[in-house]
Tab-separated table of N, CA and C in Angstrom:
chain	number	residue	atom	x	y	z
A	7	ALA	N	100.049	4.621	220.741
A	7	ALA	CA	99.744	4.633	219.327
A	7	ALA	C	99.007	5.926	219.005
A	8	ARG	N	99.333	6.398	217.870
A	8	ARG	CA	98.680	7.630	217.412
A	8	ARG	C	97.293	7.328	216.874
A	9	PRO	N	96.363	8.319	217.055
A	9	PRO	CA	95.045	8.097	216.452
A	9	PRO	C	95.145	8.178	214.939
A	10	ALA	N	94.247	7.506	214.304
A	10	ALA	CA	94.223	7.510	212.830
A	10	ALA	C	93.937	8.928	212.343
A	11	PRO	N	94.570	9.313	211.233
A	11	PRO	CA	94.297	10.657	210.708
A	11	PRO	C	92.836	10.757	210.272
A	12	PRO	N	92.309	11.976	210.351
A	12	PRO	CA	90.910	12.120	209.919
A	12	PRO	C	90.780	11.784	208.439
A	13	PRO	N	89.622	11.287	208.063
A	13	PRO	CA	89.443	10.951	206.641
A	13	PRO	C	89.484	12.226	205.798
A	14	GLU	N	89.912	12.046	204.582
A	14	GLU	CA	89.937	13.174	203.641
A	14	GLU	C	88.511	13.663	203.434
A	15	PRO	N	88.320	14.977	203.453
A	15	PRO	CA	86.955	15.460	203.199
A	15	PRO	C	86.539	15.151	201.768
A	16	ALA	N	85.286	14.855	201.640
A	16	ALA	CA	84.759	14.582	200.293
A	16	ALA	C	84.800	15.876	199.491
A	17	PRO	N	85.157	15.771	198.214
A	17	PRO	CA	85.165	16.997	197.404
A	17	PRO	C	83.751	17.570	197.296
A	18	ALA	N	83.701	18.875	197.253
A	18	ALA	CA	82.399	19.535	197.109
A	18	ALA	C	81.803	19.160	195.764
A	19	PRO	N	80.508	18.887	195.738
A	19	PRO	CA	79.900	18.548	194.448
A	19	PRO	C	79.951	19.749	193.508
A	20	ALA	N	80.126	19.443	192.256
A	20	ALA	CA	80.151	20.512	191.251
A	20	ALA	C	78.760	21.118	191.154
A	21	PRO	N	78.690	22.434	190.969
A	21	PRO	CA	77.363	23.034	190.824
A	21	PRO	C	76.673	22.505	189.574
A	22	ALA	N	75.379	22.407	189.659
A	22	ALA	CA	74.614	21.934	188.505
A	22	ALA	C	74.784	22.921	187.360
A	23	PRO	N	74.949	22.413	186.152
A	23	PRO	CA	75.090	23.339	185.026
A	23	PRO	C	73.813	24.147	184.841
A	24	ALA	N	73.986	25.358	184.385
A	24	ALA	CA	72.822	26.209	184.132
A	24	ALA	C	71.977	25.589	183.029
A	25	ASP	N	70.693	25.626	183.207
A	25	ASP	CA	69.773	25.086	182.213
A	25	ASP	C	69.579	26.137	181.128
A	26	PRO	N	70.041	25.865	179.898
A	26	PRO	CA	69.910	26.873	178.838
A	26	PRO	C	68.460	27.134	178.438
A	27	ASN	N	67.547	26.271	178.873
A	27	ASN	CA	66.133	26.447	178.530
A	27	ASN	C	65.344	27.175	179.614
A	28	LEU	N	66.032	27.638	180.665
A	28	LEU	CA	65.375	28.322	181.778
A	28	LEU	C	66.102	29.622	182.073
A	29	ILE	N	65.398	30.725	181.979
A	29	ILE	CA	65.960	32.041	182.266
A	29	ILE	C	65.078	32.672	183.330
A	30	THR	N	65.666	33.003	184.481
A	30	THR	CA	64.906	33.612	185.571
A	30	THR	C	65.390	35.028	185.793
A	31	ALA	N	64.456	35.945	185.940
A	31	ALA	CA	64.763	37.339	186.256
A	31	ALA	C	64.130	37.644	187.605
A	32	SER	N	64.967	37.978	188.575
A	32	SER	CA	64.475	38.257	189.919
A	32	SER	C	64.519	39.744	190.199
A	33	GLU	N	63.676	40.193	191.128
A	33	GLU	CA	63.648	41.606	191.480
A	33	GLU	C	64.948	42.049	192.137
A	34	SER	N	65.792	41.109	192.559
A	34	SER	CA	67.053	41.467	193.201
A	34	SER	C	68.237	41.415	192.238
A	35	GLU	N	67.971	41.269	190.941
A	35	GLU	CA	69.043	41.172	189.947
A	35	GLU	C	68.967	42.326	188.965
A	36	GLY	N	70.003	42.438	188.143
A	36	GLY	CA	70.088	43.522	187.172
A	36	GLY	C	69.050	43.474	186.076
A	37	SER	N	68.388	42.335	185.885
A	37	SER	CA	67.376	42.237	184.829
A	37	SER	C	66.029	42.800	185.276
A	38	PHE	N	65.942	43.251	186.531
A	38	PHE	CA	64.724	43.890	187.037
A	38	PHE	C	64.951	45.391	187.112
A	39	HIS	N	63.995	46.133	186.584
A	39	HIS	CA	64.056	47.591	186.627
A	39	HIS	C	62.782	48.062	187.317
A	40	GLY	N	62.935	48.729	188.438
A	40	GLY	CA	61.770	49.177	189.188
A	40	GLY	C	61.716	50.685	189.317
A	41	ARG	N	60.500	51.193	189.367
A	41	ARG	CA	60.274	52.618	189.620
A	41	ARG	C	59.378	52.713	190.843
A	42	ALA	N	59.814	53.506	191.809
A	42	ALA	CA	59.009	53.738	193.008
A	42	ALA	C	59.016	55.228	193.291
A	43	ASP	N	57.875	55.875	193.087
A	43	ASP	CA	57.794	57.307	193.363
A	43	ASP	C	57.971	57.598	194.846
A	44	ILE	N	57.529	56.699	195.693
A	44	ILE	CA	57.689	56.897	197.133
A	44	ILE	C	58.641	55.837	197.691
A	45	THR	N	58.238	54.580	197.692
A	45	THR	CA	59.105	53.533	198.227
A	45	THR	C	58.632	52.157	197.775
A	46	TRP	N	59.540	51.185	197.870
A	46	TRP	CA	59.201	49.774	197.787
A	46	TRP	C	59.181	49.259	199.213
A	47	TYR	N	58.275	48.354	199.502
A	47	TYR	CA	58.308	47.653	200.776
A	47	TYR	C	59.001	46.321	200.529
A	48	HIS	N	59.708	45.824	201.546
A	48	HIS	CA	60.453	44.572	201.416
A	48	HIS	C	59.709	43.454	202.136
A	49	SER	N	59.761	42.269	201.534
A	49	SER	CA	59.130	41.107	202.156
A	49	SER	C	59.857	40.775	203.455
A	50	PRO	N	59.194	40.030	204.337
A	50	PRO	CA	59.892	39.564	205.533
A	50	PRO	C	61.117	38.746	205.127
A	51	THR	N	62.130	38.733	205.950
A	51	THR	CA	63.373	38.029	205.655
A	51	THR	C	63.100	36.592	205.236
A	52	GLY	N	63.697	36.210	204.122
A	52	GLY	CA	63.581	34.841	203.639
A	52	GLY	C	62.339	34.556	202.819
A	53	CYS	N	61.488	35.537	202.632
A	53	CYS	CA	60.254	35.298	201.890
A	53	CYS	C	60.395	35.794	200.457
A	54	GLY	N	59.979	34.971	199.519
A	54	GLY	CA	60.096	35.312	198.106
A	54	GLY	C	61.137	34.443	197.434
A	55	GLN	N	61.131	34.462	196.117
A	55	GLN	CA	62.127	33.716	195.350
A	55	GLN	C	63.497	34.286	195.704
A	56	ASN	N	64.466	33.435	195.991
A	56	ASN	CA	65.803	33.854	196.426
A	56	ASN	C	65.758	34.625	197.742
A	57	GLY	N	64.697	34.442	198.532
A	57	GLY	CA	64.646	35.018	199.865
A	57	GLY	C	64.245	36.475	199.962
A	58	HIS	N	63.731	37.048	198.874
A	58	HIS	CA	63.345	38.460	198.915
A	58	HIS	C	62.284	38.742	197.866
A	59	ALA	N	61.419	39.697	198.163
A	59	ALA	CA	60.449	40.206	197.191
A	59	ALA	C	60.111	41.638	197.583
A	60	TYR	N	59.686	42.404	196.602
A	60	TYR	CA	59.156	43.738	196.870
A	60	TYR	C	57.635	43.659	196.902
A	61	TRP	N	57.020	44.630	197.568
A	61	TRP	CA	55.571	44.770	197.492
A	61	TRP	C	55.215	46.233	197.644
A	62	THR	N	54.002	46.553	197.237
A	62	THR	CA	53.461	47.893	197.390
A	62	THR	C	51.956	47.773	197.537
A	63	TYR	N	51.305	48.899	197.764
A	63	TYR	CA	49.851	48.907	197.874
A	63	TYR	C	49.214	49.139	196.512
A	64	SER	N	48.078	48.491	196.299
A	64	SER	CA	47.354	48.628	195.032
A	64	SER	C	46.482	49.879	195.035
A	65	THR	N	46.164	50.331	193.818
A	65	THR	CA	45.230	51.436	193.635
A	65	THR	C	44.442	51.206	192.351
A	66	PRO	N	43.153	51.506	192.335
A	66	PRO	CA	42.395	51.403	191.086
A	66	PRO	C	42.507	52.672	190.238
A	67	ASP	N	43.182	53.682	190.748
A	67	ASP	CA	43.277	54.987	190.091
A	67	ASP	C	44.678	55.194	189.520
A	68	ALA	N	44.796	55.234	188.196
A	68	ALA	CA	46.106	55.396	187.549
A	68	ALA	C	46.816	56.664	188.008
A	69	ALA	N	46.072	57.696	188.370
A	69	ALA	CA	46.690	58.943	188.832
A	69	ALA	C	47.430	58.753	190.155
A	70	ASN	N	47.097	57.699	190.896
A	70	ASN	CA	47.752	57.429	192.176
A	70	ASN	C	48.825	56.348	192.080
A	71	SER	N	49.131	55.889	190.879
A	71	SER	CA	50.130	54.838	190.694
A	71	SER	C	51.513	55.346	191.097
A	72	GLU	N	52.238	54.518	191.855
A	72	GLU	CA	53.563	54.899	192.339
A	72	GLU	C	54.651	53.898	191.989
A	73	ASN	N	54.299	52.657	191.689
A	73	ASN	CA	55.306	51.618	191.503
A	73	ASN	C	55.089	50.845	190.207
A	74	THR	N	56.184	50.600	189.510
A	74	THR	CA	56.190	49.776	188.303
A	74	THR	C	57.444	48.916	188.325
A	75	GLY	N	57.301	47.664	187.927
A	75	GLY	CA	58.452	46.781	187.813
A	75	GLY	C	58.518	46.181	186.425
A	76	ARG	N	59.749	46.011	185.925
A	76	ARG	CA	59.957	45.377	184.618
A	76	ARG	C	61.056	44.329	184.759
A	77	TRP	N	60.730	43.110	184.348
A	77	TRP	CA	61.704	42.021	184.293
A	77	TRP	C	62.090	41.860	182.830
A	78	GLN	N	63.364	42.059	182.512
A	78	GLN	CA	63.809	42.084	181.118
A	78	GLN	C	65.085	41.249	180.977
A	79	PRO	N	64.919	39.969	180.662
A	79	PRO	CA	66.087	39.096	180.566
A	79	PRO	C	66.773	39.216	179.210
A	80	ASN	N	67.958	38.653	179.145
A	80	ASN	CA	68.672	38.518	177.878
A	80	ASN	C	68.441	37.079	177.411
A	81	LEU	N	67.463	36.894	176.525
A	81	LEU	CA	67.091	35.545	176.082
A	81	LEU	C	68.095	35.029	175.057
A	82	PRO	N	68.475	33.747	175.154
A	82	PRO	CA	69.525	33.213	174.288
A	82	PRO	C	69.096	32.913	172.858
A	83	ALA	N	67.795	32.721	172.622
A	83	ALA	CA	67.368	32.300	171.284
A	83	ALA	C	65.958	32.789	170.997
A	84	GLU	N	65.688	32.992	169.717
A	84	GLU	CA	64.319	33.307	169.304
A	84	GLU	C	63.524	32.017	169.313
A	85	ARG	N	62.431	32.026	170.065
A	85	ARG	CA	61.600	30.831	170.175
A	85	ARG	C	60.388	31.120	171.039
A	86	LEU	N	59.558	30.103	171.228
A	86	LEU	CA	58.423	30.206	172.145
A	86	LEU	C	58.904	29.934	173.567
A	87	TYR	N	58.419	30.743	174.497
A	87	TYR	CA	58.738	30.551	175.912
A	87	TYR	C	57.446	30.524	176.718
A	88	ASP	N	57.395	29.629	177.704
A	88	ASP	CA	56.349	29.676	178.718
A	88	ASP	C	56.837	30.659	179.774
A	89	VAL	N	56.015	31.658	180.078
A	89	VAL	CA	56.411	32.713	181.005
A	89	VAL	C	55.627	32.549	182.303
A	90	TYR	N	56.349	32.554	183.417
A	90	TYR	CA	55.764	32.383	184.741
A	90	TYR	C	56.130	33.564	185.632
A	91	ALA	N	55.202	34.003	186.454
A	91	ALA	CA	55.476	35.002	187.487
A	91	ALA	C	55.439	34.299	188.838
A	92	HIS	N	56.373	34.653	189.699
A	92	HIS	CA	56.381	34.070	191.038
A	92	HIS	C	55.640	34.990	192.000
A	93	VAL	N	54.634	34.437	192.662
A	93	VAL	CA	53.868	35.164	193.679
A	93	VAL	C	54.179	34.491	195.014
A	94	PRO	N	54.898	35.190	195.905
A	94	PRO	CA	55.286	34.557	197.163
A	94	PRO	C	54.124	34.474	198.146
A	95	VAL	N	54.263	33.564	199.086
A	95	VAL	CA	53.337	33.489	200.214
A	95	VAL	C	54.136	33.985	201.413
A	96	CYS	N	53.927	35.236	201.764
A	96	CYS	CA	54.687	35.859	202.843
A	96	CYS	C	53.738	36.283	203.952
A	97	PRO	N	54.193	36.183	205.204
A	97	PRO	CA	53.338	36.670	206.283
A	97	PRO	C	53.139	38.173	206.130
A	98	ASN	N	51.907	38.587	206.103
A	98	ASN	CA	51.602	39.995	205.900
A	98	ASN	C	50.213	40.235	206.476
A	99	ARG	N	50.019	41.350	207.091
A	99	ARG	CA	48.713	41.639	207.693
A	99	ARG	C	47.707	42.148	206.674
A	100	LYS	N	48.158	42.438	205.483
A	100	LYS	CA	47.278	42.965	204.436
A	100	LYS	C	46.932	41.854	203.451
A	101	ALA	N	45.752	41.933	202.880
A	101	ALA	CA	45.337	40.980	201.848
A	101	ALA	C	46.038	41.316	200.533
A	102	SER	N	46.303	40.299	199.733
A	102	SER	CA	46.923	40.501	198.418
A	102	SER	C	45.864	40.864	197.386
A	103	THR	N	46.304	41.546	196.334
A	103	THR	CA	45.383	41.962	195.280
A	103	THR	C	44.769	40.755	194.578
A	104	GLU	N	43.568	40.939	194.112
A	104	GLU	CA	42.898	39.912	193.326
A	104	GLU	C	43.011	40.205	191.838
A	105	SER	N	43.762	41.263	191.479
A	105	SER	CA	43.844	41.638	190.053
A	105	SER	C	45.168	42.325	189.720
A	106	ALA	N	46.255	41.555	189.785
A	106	ALA	CA	47.556	42.070	189.350
A	106	ALA	C	47.618	41.953	187.826
A	107	TYR	N	47.844	43.074	187.154
A	107	TYR	CA	47.867	43.101	185.689
A	107	TYR	C	49.308	43.015	185.187
A	108	TYR	N	49.713	41.827	184.756
A	108	TYR	CA	51.029	41.633	184.150
A	108	TYR	C	50.897	41.903	182.655
A	109	THR	N	51.821	42.669	182.099
A	109	THR	CA	51.844	42.911	180.655
A	109	THR	C	53.085	42.239	180.090
A	110	VAL	N	52.881	41.279	179.200
A	110	VAL	CA	53.977	40.546	178.561
A	110	VAL	C	54.207	41.173	177.192
A	111	THR	N	55.396	41.731	176.988
A	111	THR	CA	55.768	42.297	175.688
A	111	THR	C	56.669	41.285	174.996
A	112	HIS	N	56.244	40.817	173.825
A	112	HIS	CA	56.934	39.741	173.116
A	112	HIS	C	57.098	40.120	171.649
A	113	ARG	N	57.576	39.197	170.860
A	113	ARG	CA	57.869	39.453	169.449
A	113	ARG	C	56.672	40.002	168.684
A	114	ASP	N	55.477	39.515	168.970
A	114	ASP	CA	54.300	39.876	168.182
A	114	ASP	C	53.427	40.956	168.813
A	115	GLY	N	53.852	41.538	169.922
A	115	GLY	CA	53.048	42.591	170.542
A	115	GLY	C	53.017	42.480	172.049
A	116	LYS	N	51.859	42.821	172.621
A	116	LYS	CA	51.688	42.805	174.075
A	116	LYS	C	50.453	41.996	174.443
A	117	GLN	N	50.517	41.358	175.601
A	117	GLN	CA	49.387	40.603	176.131
A	117	GLN	C	49.264	40.913	177.616
A	118	GLU	N	48.083	41.313	178.038
A	118	GLU	CA	47.840	41.572	179.453
A	118	GLU	C	47.251	40.321	180.086
A	119	VAL	N	47.786	39.948	181.240
A	119	VAL	CA	47.342	38.752	181.950
A	119	VAL	C	47.023	39.155	183.388
A	120	ILE	N	45.832	38.811	183.851
A	120	ILE	CA	45.424	39.151	185.215
A	120	ILE	C	45.685	37.954	186.128
A	121	VAL	N	46.379	38.208	187.241
A	121	VAL	CA	46.670	37.169	188.223
A	121	VAL	C	46.049	37.574	189.556
A	122	ASN	N	45.300	36.657	190.148
A	122	ASN	CA	44.751	36.858	191.482
A	122	ASN	C	45.835	36.449	192.473
A	123	GLN	N	46.591	37.418	192.980
A	123	GLN	CA	47.698	37.103	193.873
A	123	GLN	C	47.223	36.632	195.246
A	124	ALA	N	45.934	36.763	195.527
A	124	ALA	CA	45.388	36.267	196.790
A	124	ALA	C	45.216	34.753	196.764
A	125	THR	N	44.996	34.187	195.578
A	125	THR	CA	44.749	32.745	195.479
A	125	THR	C	45.758	32.016	194.603
A	126	GLN	N	46.423	32.713	193.690
A	126	GLN	CA	47.400	32.084	192.805
A	126	GLN	C	48.791	32.426	193.324
A	127	THR	N	49.461	31.441	193.900
A	127	THR	CA	50.784	31.675	194.466
A	127	THR	C	51.772	30.668	193.904
A	128	GLY	N	53.045	30.890	194.195
A	128	GLY	CA	54.096	30.076	193.611
A	128	GLY	C	54.330	30.541	192.181
A	129	TRP	N	54.776	29.636	191.319
A	129	TRP	CA	55.012	29.983	189.914
A	129	TRP	C	53.689	29.912	189.156
A	130	VAL	N	53.213	31.042	188.690
A	130	VAL	CA	51.928	31.153	187.999
A	130	VAL	C	52.189	31.351	186.509
A	131	LEU	N	51.634	30.466	185.676
A	131	LEU	CA	51.825	30.564	184.228
A	131	LEU	C	51.076	31.775	183.678
A	132	LEU	N	51.821	32.658	183.001
A	132	LEU	CA	51.204	33.803	182.327
A	132	LEU	C	50.810	33.449	180.901
A	133	GLY	N	51.489	32.460	180.315
A	133	GLY	CA	51.158	32.032	178.961
A	133	GLY	C	52.397	31.657	178.178
A	134	ARG	N	52.177	31.255	176.937
A	134	ARG	CA	53.259	30.890	176.006
A	134	ARG	C	53.313	31.963	174.933
A	135	PHE	N	54.514	32.541	174.750
A	135	PHE	CA	54.664	33.683	173.852
A	135	PHE	C	55.939	33.552	173.023
A	136	PRO	N	55.942	34.127	171.806
A	136	PRO	CA	57.152	34.137	170.980
A	136	PRO	C	58.041	35.327	171.360
A	137	PHE	N	59.320	35.061	171.562
A	137	PHE	CA	60.287	36.110	171.883
A	137	PHE	C	61.457	36.049	170.919
A	138	VAL	N	62.072	37.187	170.671
A	138	VAL	CA	63.310	37.240	169.904
A	138	VAL	C	64.469	37.056	170.877
A	139	ALA	N	65.638	36.722	170.348
A	139	ALA	CA	66.832	36.634	171.179
A	139	ALA	C	67.203	38.033	171.656
A	140	GLY	N	67.809	38.105	172.829
A	140	GLY	CA	68.254	39.390	173.361
A	140	GLY	C	67.284	39.951	174.385
A	141	GLU	N	67.312	41.272	174.526
A	141	GLU	CA	66.558	41.939	175.588
A	141	GLU	C	65.308	42.662	175.094
A	142	GLY	N	64.776	42.253	173.938
A	142	GLY	CA	63.612	42.934	173.382
A	142	GLY	C	62.297	42.623	174.075
A	143	GLY	N	62.213	41.516	174.788
A	143	GLY	CA	60.971	41.142	175.456
A	143	GLY	C	61.060	41.366	176.952
A	144	TYR	N	59.909	41.553	177.581
A	144	TYR	CA	59.894	41.786	179.025
A	144	TYR	C	58.488	41.595	179.576
A	145	VAL	N	58.420	41.585	180.895
A	145	VAL	CA	57.149	41.526	181.617
A	145	VAL	C	57.103	42.726	182.551
A	146	GLU	N	55.966	43.424	182.553
A	146	GLU	CA	55.789	44.579	183.436
A	146	GLU	C	54.603	44.354	184.364
A	147	LEU	N	54.702	44.955	185.541
A	147	LEU	CA	53.633	44.932	186.531
A	147	LEU	C	53.651	46.274	187.238
A	148	ASP	N	52.471	46.817	187.497
A	148	ASP	CA	52.421	48.049	188.288
A	148	ASP	C	51.420	47.864	189.418
A	149	ASP	N	51.130	48.945	190.111
A	149	ASP	CA	50.248	48.867	191.273
A	149	ASP	C	48.795	49.201	190.951
A	150	ILE	N	48.465	49.344	189.669
A	150	ILE	CA	47.090	49.653	189.276
A	150	ILE	C	46.309	48.342	189.169
A	151	THR	N	45.287	48.207	190.001
A	151	THR	CA	44.482	46.986	190.064
A	151	THR	C	43.006	47.372	190.126
A	152	ASN	N	42.166	46.387	190.351
A	152	ASN	CA	40.736	46.657	190.521
A	152	ASN	C	40.349	46.846	191.985
A	153	ASP	N	41.335	46.783	192.882
A	153	ASP	CA	41.055	46.949	194.302
A	153	ASP	C	42.045	47.957	194.898
A	154	ALA	N	41.735	48.451	196.078
A	154	ALA	CA	42.576	49.471	196.708
A	154	ALA	C	43.188	48.954	198.008
A	155	MET	N	44.401	49.412	198.279
A	155	MET	CA	45.109	49.118	199.525
A	155	MET	C	45.294	47.624	199.777
A	156	ARG	N	45.492	46.884	198.697
A	156	ARG	CA	45.862	45.473	198.790
A	156	ARG	C	47.347	45.372	198.442
A	157	VAL	N	47.971	44.282	198.810
A	157	VAL	CA	49.385	44.069	198.511
A	157	VAL	C	49.541	43.585	197.073
A	158	VAL	N	50.464	44.208	196.330
A	158	VAL	CA	50.867	43.738	195.003
A	158	VAL	C	52.308	43.264	195.145
A	159	TRP	N	52.551	41.993	194.835
A	159	TRP	CA	53.886	41.400	194.971
A	159	TRP	C	54.672	41.528	193.676
A	160	PHE	N	55.940	41.918	193.792
A	160	PHE	CA	56.895	41.998	192.690
A	160	PHE	C	58.049	41.083	193.083
A	161	ASP	N	58.097	39.883	192.508
A	161	ASP	CA	59.121	38.930	192.931
A	161	ASP	C	60.010	38.524	191.763
A	162	ALA	N	59.668	37.470	191.062
A	162	ALA	CA	60.517	36.982	189.977
A	162	ALA	C	59.647	36.542	188.808
A	163	VAL	N	60.262	36.505	187.631
A	163	VAL	CA	59.610	36.010	186.417
A	163	VAL	C	60.588	35.053	185.758
A	164	LYS	N	60.073	33.955	185.206
A	164	LYS	CA	60.969	33.048	184.487
A	164	LYS	C	60.407	32.729	183.117
A	165	TRP	N	61.326	32.516	182.190
A	165	TRP	CA	61.039	32.135	180.816
A	165	TRP	C	61.565	30.719	180.650
A	166	VAL	N	60.689	29.791	180.262
A	166	VAL	CA	61.075	28.400	180.053
A	166	VAL	C	60.862	28.094	178.576
A	167	ALA	N	61.924	27.679	177.892
A	167	ALA	CA	61.813	27.362	176.470
A	167	ALA	C	60.754	26.282	176.273
A	168	ALA	N	59.799	26.571	175.400
A	168	ALA	CA	58.712	25.621	175.148
A	168	ALA	C	59.257	24.426	174.374
A	169	PRO	N	58.714	23.244	174.651
A	169	PRO	CA	59.190	22.042	173.941
A	169	PRO	C	58.826	22.080	172.470
């Protein structure tokens, strides 16, 4: 007697539909624009949102600034968004900055938000801000901090439509 044929494989589950109320901009996507006068350092393999993040050293002196990152999504609608920055927990021999200055540019102007990347990790709320539809709003971060030679993480930013 012949063995029974193998069972039909189960169909692959359909991917979850994209959430129209959640827009994520990662440093590894086209919505991130970075400037590095010397270099970006890369996180250890698998560390960071989507498995990667950039980092650089901090400086308290603007004349020594070398790195700037901008996350600039294409937002679907004019509305209030809760904006979060992702700060990864990656193995690193250097301490993280205690004063990463994120600048949120939104419909009504700019707001600077200080994040202690040494203690605030994961998705950190920067605040709730009004944005127009399209690419007019963004979040920027550079390497200018209140401390020197600390790690500044550049990973991902997400906009969540406020209820």
